[in-house]
PDB file of C-alpha atoms in Angstrom:
ATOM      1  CA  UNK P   1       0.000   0.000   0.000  1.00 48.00           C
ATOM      2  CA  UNK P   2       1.163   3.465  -0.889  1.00 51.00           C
ATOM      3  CA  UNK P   3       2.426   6.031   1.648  1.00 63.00           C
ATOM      4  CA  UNK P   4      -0.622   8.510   0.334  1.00 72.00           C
ATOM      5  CA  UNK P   5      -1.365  11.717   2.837  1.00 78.00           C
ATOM      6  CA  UNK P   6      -4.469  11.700   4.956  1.00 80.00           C
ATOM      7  CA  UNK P   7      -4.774  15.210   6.377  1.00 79.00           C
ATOM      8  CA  UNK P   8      -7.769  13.836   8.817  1.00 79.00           C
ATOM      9  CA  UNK P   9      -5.326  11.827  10.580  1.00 78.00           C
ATOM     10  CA  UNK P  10      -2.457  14.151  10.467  1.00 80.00           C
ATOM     11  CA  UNK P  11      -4.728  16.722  12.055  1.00 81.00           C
ATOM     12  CA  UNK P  12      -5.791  14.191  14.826  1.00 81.00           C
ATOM     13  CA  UNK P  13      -2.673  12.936  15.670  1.00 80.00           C
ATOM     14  CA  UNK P  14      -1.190  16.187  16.286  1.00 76.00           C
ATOM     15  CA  UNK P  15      -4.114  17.636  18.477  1.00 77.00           C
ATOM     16  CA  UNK P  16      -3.937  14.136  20.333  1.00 76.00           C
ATOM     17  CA  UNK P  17      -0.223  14.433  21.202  1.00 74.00           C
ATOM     18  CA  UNK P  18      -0.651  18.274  21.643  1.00 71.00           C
ATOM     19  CA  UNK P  19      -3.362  17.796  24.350  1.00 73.00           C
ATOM     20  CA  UNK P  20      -1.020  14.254  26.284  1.00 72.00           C
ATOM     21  CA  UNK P  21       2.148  17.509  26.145  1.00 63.00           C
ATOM     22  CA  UNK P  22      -0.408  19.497  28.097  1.00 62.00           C
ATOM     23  CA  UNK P  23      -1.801  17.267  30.304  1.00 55.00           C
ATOM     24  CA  UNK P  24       1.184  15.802  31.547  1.00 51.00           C
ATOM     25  CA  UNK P  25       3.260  18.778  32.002  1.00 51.00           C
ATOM     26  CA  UNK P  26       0.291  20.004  33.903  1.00 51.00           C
ATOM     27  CA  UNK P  27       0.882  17.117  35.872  1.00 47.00           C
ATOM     28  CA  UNK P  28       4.861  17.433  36.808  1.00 46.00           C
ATOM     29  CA  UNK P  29       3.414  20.914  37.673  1.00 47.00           C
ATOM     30  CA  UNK P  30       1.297  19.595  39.922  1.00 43.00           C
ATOM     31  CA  UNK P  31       3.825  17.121  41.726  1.00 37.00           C
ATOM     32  CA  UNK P  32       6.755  19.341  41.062  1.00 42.00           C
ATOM     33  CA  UNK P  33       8.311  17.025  38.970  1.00 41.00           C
ATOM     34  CA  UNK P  34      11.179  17.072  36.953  1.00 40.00           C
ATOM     35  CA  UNK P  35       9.947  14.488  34.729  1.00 40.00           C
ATOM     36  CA  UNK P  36      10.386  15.373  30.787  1.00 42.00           C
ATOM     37  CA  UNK P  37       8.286  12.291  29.252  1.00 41.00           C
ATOM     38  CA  UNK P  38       6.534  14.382  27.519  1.00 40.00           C
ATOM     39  CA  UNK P  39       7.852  17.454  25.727  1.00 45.00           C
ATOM     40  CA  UNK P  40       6.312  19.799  22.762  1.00 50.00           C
ATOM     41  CA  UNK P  41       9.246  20.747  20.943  1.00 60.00           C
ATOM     42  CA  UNK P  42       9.251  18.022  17.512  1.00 79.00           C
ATOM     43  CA  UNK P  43       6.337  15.477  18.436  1.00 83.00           C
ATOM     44  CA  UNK P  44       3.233  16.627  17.577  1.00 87.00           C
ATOM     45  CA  UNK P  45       4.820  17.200  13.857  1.00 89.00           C
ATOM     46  CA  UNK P  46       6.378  13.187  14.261  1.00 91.00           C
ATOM     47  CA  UNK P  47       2.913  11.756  14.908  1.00 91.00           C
ATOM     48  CA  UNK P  48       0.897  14.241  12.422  1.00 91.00           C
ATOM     49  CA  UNK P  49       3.451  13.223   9.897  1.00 91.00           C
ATOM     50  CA  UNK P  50       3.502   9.268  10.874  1.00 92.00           C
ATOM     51  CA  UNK P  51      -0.328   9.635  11.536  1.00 92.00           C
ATOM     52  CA  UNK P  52      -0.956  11.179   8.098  1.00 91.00           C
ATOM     53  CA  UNK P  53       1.110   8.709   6.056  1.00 91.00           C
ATOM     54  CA  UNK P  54      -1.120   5.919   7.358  1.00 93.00           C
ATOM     55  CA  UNK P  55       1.671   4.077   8.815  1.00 94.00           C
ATOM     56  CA  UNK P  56       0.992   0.575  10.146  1.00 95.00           C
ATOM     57  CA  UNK P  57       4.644  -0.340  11.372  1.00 97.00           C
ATOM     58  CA  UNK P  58       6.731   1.467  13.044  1.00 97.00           C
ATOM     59  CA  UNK P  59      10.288   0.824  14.450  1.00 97.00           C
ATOM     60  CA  UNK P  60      12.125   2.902  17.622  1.00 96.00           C
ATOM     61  CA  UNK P  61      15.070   2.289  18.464  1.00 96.00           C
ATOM     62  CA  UNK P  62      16.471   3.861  21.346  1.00 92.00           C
ATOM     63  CA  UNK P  63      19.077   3.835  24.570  1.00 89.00           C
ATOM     64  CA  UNK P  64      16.914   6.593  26.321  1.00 85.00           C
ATOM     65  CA  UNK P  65      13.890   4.045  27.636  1.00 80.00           C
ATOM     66  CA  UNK P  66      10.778   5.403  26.584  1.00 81.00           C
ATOM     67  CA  UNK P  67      10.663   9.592  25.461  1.00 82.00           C
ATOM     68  CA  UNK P  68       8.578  12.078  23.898  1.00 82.00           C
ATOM     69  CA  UNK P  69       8.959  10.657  20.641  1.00 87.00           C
ATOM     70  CA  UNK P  70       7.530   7.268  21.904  1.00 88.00           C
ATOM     71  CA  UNK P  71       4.542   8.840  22.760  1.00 85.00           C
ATOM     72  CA  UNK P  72       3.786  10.367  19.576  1.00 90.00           C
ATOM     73  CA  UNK P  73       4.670   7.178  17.900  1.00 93.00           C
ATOM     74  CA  UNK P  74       2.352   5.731  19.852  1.00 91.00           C
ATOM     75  CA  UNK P  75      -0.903   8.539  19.365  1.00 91.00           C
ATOM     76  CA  UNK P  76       0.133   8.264  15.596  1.00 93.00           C
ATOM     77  CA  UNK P  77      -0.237   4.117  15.506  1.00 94.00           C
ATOM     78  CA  UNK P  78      -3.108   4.181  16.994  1.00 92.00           C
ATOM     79  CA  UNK P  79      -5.080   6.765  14.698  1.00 91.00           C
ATOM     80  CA  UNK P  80      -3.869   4.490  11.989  1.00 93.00           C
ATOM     81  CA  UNK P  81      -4.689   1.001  13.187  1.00 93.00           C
ATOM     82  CA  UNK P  82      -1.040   0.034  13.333  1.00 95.00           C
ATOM     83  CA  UNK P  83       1.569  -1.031  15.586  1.00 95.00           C
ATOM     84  CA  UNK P  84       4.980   0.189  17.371  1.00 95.00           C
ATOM     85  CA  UNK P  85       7.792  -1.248  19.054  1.00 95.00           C
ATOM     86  CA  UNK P  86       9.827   0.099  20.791  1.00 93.00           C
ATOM     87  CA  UNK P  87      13.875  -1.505  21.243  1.00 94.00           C
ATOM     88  CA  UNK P  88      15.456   0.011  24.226  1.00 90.00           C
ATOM     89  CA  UNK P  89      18.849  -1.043  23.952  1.00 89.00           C
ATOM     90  CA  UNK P  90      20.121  -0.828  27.676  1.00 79.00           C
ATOM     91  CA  UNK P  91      19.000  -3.586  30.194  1.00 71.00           C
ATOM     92  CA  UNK P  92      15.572  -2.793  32.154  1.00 64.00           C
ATOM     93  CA  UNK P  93      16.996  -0.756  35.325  1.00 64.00           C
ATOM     94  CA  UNK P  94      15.261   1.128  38.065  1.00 59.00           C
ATOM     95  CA  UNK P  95      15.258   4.435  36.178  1.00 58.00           C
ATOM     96  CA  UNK P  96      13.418   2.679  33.110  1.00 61.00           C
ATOM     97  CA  UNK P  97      10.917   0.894  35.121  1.00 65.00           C
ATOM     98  CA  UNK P  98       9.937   3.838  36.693  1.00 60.00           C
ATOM     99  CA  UNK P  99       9.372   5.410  33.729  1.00 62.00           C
ATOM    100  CA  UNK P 100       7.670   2.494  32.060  1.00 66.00           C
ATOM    101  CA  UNK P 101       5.223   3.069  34.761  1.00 69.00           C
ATOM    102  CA  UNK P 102       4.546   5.696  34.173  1.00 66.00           C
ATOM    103  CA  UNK P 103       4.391   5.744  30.212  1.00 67.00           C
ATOM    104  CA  UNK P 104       2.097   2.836  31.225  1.00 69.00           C
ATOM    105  CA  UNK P 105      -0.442   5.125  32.951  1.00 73.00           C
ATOM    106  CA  UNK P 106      -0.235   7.413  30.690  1.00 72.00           C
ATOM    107  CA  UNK P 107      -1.081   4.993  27.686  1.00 74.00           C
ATOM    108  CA  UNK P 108      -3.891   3.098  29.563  1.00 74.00           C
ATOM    109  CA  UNK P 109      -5.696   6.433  30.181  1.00 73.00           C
ATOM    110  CA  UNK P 110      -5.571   7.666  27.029  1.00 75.00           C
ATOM    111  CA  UNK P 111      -6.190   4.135  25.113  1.00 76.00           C
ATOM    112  CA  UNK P 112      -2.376   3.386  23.922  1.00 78.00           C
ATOM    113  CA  UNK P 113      -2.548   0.753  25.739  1.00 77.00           C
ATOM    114  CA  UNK P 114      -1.720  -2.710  23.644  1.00 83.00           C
ATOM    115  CA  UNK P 115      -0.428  -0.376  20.825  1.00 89.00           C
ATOM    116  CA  UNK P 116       2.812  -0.750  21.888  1.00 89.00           C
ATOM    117  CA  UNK P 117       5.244  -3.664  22.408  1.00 90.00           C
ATOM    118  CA  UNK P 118       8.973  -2.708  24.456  1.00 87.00           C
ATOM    119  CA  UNK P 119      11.940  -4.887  23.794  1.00 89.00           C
ATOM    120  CA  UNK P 120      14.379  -4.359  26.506  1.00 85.00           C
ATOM    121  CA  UNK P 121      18.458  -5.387  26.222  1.00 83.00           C
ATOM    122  CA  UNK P 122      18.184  -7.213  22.999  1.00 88.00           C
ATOM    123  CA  UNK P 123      20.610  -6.577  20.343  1.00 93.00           C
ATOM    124  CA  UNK P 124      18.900  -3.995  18.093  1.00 94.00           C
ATOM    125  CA  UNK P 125      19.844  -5.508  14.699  1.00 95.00           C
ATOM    126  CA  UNK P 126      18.813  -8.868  16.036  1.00 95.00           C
ATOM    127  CA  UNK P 127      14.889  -7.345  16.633  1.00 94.00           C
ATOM    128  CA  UNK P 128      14.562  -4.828  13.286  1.00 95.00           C
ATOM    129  CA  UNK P 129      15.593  -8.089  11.579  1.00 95.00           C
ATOM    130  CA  UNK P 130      11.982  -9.688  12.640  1.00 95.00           C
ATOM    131  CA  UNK P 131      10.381  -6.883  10.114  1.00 95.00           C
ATOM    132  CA  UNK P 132       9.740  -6.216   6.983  1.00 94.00           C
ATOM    133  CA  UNK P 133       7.947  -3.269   5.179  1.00 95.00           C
ATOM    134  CA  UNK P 134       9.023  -0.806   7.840  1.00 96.00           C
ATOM    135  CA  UNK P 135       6.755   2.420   7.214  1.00 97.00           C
ATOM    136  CA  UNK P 136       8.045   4.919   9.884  1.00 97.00           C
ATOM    137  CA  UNK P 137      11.585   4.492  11.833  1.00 97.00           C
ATOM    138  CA  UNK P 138      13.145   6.314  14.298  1.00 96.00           C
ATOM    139  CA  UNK P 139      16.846   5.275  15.172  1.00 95.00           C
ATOM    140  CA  UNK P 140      18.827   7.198  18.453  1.00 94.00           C
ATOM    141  CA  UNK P 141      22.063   8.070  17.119  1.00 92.00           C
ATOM    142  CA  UNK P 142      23.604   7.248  20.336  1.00 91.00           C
ATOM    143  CA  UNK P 143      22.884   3.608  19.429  1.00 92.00           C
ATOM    144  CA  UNK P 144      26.733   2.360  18.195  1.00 89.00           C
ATOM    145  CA  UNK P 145      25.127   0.495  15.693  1.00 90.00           C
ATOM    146  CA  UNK P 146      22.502   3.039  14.500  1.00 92.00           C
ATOM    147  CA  UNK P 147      24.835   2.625  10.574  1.00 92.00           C
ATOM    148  CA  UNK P 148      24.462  -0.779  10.198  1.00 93.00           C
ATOM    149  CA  UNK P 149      20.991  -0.634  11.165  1.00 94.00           C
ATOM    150  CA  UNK P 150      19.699   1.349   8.553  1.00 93.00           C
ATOM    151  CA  UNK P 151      21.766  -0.499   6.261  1.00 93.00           C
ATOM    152  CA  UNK P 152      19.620  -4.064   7.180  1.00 94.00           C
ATOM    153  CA  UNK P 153      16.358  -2.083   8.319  1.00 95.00           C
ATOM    154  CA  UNK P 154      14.092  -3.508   5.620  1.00 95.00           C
ATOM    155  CA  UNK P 155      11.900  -0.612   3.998  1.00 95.00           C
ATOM    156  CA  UNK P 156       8.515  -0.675   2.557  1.00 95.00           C
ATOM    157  CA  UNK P 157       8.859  -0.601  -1.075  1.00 93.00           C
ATOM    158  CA  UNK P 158       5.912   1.975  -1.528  1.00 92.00           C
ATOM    159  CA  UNK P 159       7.645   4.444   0.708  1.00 93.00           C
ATOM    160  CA  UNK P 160       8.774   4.857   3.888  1.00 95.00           C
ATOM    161  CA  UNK P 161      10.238   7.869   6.579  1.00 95.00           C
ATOM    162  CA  UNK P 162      13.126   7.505   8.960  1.00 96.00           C
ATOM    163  CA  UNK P 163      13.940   9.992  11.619  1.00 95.00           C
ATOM    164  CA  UNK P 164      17.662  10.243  13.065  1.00 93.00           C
ATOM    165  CA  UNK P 165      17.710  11.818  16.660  1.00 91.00           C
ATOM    166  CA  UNK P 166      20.601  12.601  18.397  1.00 89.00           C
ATOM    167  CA  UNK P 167      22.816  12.933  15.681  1.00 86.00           C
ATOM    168  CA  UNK P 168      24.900  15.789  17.219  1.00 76.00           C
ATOM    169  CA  UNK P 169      25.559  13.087  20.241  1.00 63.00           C
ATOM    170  CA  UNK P 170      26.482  10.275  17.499  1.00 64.00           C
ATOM    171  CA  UNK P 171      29.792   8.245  18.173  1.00 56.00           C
ATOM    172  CA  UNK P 172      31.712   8.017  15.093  1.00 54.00           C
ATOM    173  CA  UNK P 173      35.089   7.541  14.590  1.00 46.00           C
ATOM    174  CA  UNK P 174      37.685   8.736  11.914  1.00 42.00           C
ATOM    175  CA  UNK P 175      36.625   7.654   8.287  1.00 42.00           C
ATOM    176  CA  UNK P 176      33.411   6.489   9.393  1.00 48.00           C
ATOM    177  CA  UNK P 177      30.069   6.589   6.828  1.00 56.00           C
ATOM    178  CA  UNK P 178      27.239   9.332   7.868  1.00 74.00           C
ATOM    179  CA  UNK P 179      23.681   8.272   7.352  1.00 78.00           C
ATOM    180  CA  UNK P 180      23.562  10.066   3.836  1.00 81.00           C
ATOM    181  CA  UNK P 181      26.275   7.683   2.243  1.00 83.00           C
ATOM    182  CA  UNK P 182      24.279   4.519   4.120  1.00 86.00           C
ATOM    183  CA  UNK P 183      20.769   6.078   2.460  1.00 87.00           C
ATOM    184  CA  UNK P 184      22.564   6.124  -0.932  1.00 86.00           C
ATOM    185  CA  UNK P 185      22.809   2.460  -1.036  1.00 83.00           C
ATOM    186  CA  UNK P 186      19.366   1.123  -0.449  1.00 87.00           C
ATOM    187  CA  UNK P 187      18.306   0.513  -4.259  1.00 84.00           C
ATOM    188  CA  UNK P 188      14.892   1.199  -5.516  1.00 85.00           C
ATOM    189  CA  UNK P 189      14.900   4.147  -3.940  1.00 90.00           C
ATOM    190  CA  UNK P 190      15.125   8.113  -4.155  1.00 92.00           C
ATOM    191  CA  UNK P 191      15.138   9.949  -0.731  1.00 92.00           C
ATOM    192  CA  UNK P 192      14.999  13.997   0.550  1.00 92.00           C
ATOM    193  CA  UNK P 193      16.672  14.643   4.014  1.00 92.00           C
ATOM    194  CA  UNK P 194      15.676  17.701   6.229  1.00 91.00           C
ATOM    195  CA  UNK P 195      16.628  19.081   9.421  1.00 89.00           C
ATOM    196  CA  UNK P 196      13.261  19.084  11.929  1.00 86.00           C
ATOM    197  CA  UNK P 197      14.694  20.016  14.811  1.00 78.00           C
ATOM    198  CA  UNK P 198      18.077  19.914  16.959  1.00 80.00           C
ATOM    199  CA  UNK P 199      19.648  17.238  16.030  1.00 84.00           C
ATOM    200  CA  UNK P 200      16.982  15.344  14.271  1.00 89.00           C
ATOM    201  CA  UNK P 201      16.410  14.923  10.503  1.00 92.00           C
ATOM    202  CA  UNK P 202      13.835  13.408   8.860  1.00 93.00           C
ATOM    203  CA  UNK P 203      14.574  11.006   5.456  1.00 94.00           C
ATOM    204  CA  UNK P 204      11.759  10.395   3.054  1.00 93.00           C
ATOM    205  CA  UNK P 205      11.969   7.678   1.005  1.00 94.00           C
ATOM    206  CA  UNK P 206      10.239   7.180  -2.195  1.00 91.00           C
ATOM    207  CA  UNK P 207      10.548   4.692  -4.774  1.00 90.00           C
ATOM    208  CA  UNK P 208      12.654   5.119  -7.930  1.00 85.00           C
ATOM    209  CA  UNK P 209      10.501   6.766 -10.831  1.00 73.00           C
ATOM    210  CA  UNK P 210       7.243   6.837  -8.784  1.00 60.00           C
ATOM    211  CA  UNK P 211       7.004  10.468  -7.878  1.00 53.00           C
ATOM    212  CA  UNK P 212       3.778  12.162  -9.126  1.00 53.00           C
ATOM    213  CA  UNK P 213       3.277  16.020  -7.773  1.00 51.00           C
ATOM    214  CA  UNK P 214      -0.384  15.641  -6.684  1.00 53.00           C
ATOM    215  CA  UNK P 215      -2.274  19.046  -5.702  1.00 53.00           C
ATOM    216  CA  UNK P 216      -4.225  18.687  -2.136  1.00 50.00           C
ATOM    217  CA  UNK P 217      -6.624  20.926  -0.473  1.00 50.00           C
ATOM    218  CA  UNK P 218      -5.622  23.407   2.247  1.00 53.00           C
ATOM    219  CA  UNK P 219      -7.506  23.291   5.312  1.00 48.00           C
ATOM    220  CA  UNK P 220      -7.334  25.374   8.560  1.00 50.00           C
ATOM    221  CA  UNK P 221      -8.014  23.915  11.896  1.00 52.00           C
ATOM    222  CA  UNK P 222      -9.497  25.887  14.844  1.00 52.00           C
ATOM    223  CA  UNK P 223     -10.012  25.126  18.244  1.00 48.00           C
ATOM    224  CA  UNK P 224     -11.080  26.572  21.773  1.00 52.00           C
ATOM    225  CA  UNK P 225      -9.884  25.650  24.966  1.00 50.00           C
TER     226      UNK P 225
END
């Protein structure tokens, strides 16, 4: 199935994950916590933009336990129907359980519950090797092997978006490849990188010779609190 836009589900997505920032900052507020689960900055545009490409699968991998991003991940899966799991590469430890808690909460109040499978401690190649037809990826930089795993991550052929974060905390020695030269050998493809925020960037894959320019109608969304 093509990647094509659904602006309904964009639009959803984002007030969704808009509204969880809200609430749960009100929250820390509340409890004077220091807690940063939940932050606006990039995430309500990562789930509008997951959201509205009707992804079904989709892939984090990360060595931060569960963030902001996993919550929009998991907002945008649901709106589609789909599914996300989540690889946290370090070992569960007090910290992540704690968090996982209260992620946990969080997604069984607001029906994200069952959306979203964690794999703790498990080498990362080993688990993105379990899928194929990724539609929407998001790989933490800080991960050693966050190269090699976009070289094996296997791609849906109609299209597909990764997201890099933490690239300005990336390990890489002398000589080593960036993500552009990895992106340049997946064949069938044709992909557009941008910057979306510090230190992310967003890669859109299409496939070769596919690429129509298709007109869509502009809408405006209002709201009240």
């Amino acid at each position: 199935m093509a990647m094509e836009w659904c602006p309904q589900s964009a639009m959803q997505a984002y007030l969704h994950t808009l509204h969880l920032c809200k609430v749960q900052n009100s929250q820390d507020d509340s409890f004077g916590s220091t807690s940063c689960i939940i932050e606006p900055k990039c995430m309500e545009f990562v789930s509008a933009l997951a959201a509205g490409k009707r992804a079904r699968l989709m892939v984090q991998i990360t060595s931060e336990g569960v963030t902001p991003l996993t919550v929009s991940l998991a907002v945008a899966a649901k709106q589609t129907g789909g599914r996300l799991v989540v690889c946290i590469t370090q070992p569960l430890n007090h910290h992540h359980d704690y968090v996982e808690k209260m992620s946990k909460t969080l997604f069984l109040e607001n029906g994200l519950d069952g959306i979203v499978e964690f794999v703790y401690g498990i080498d990362p190649c080993v688990v993105v090797k379990r899928f194929k037809s990724i539609d929407f990826a998001v790989i933490d930089c800080k991960v050693e092997e966050h190269l090699k795993l976009l070289k094996i991550m296997n791609l849906n052929p109609n299209g597909s978006i990764v997201v890099m974060n933490n690239l300005h905390r990336s390990k890489r020695g002398c000589g080593a490849a960036f993500p552009d030269q990895v992106f340049k050998e997946k064949k069938g493809f044709e992909y557009v990188t941008l910057p979306i925020g510090e230190g992310m960037e967003l890669t859109r894959f299409r496939p070769n010779g596919k690429y129509q320019s298709k007109r869509y109608k502009r809408f405006h969304v209002t709201y009240e609190n």
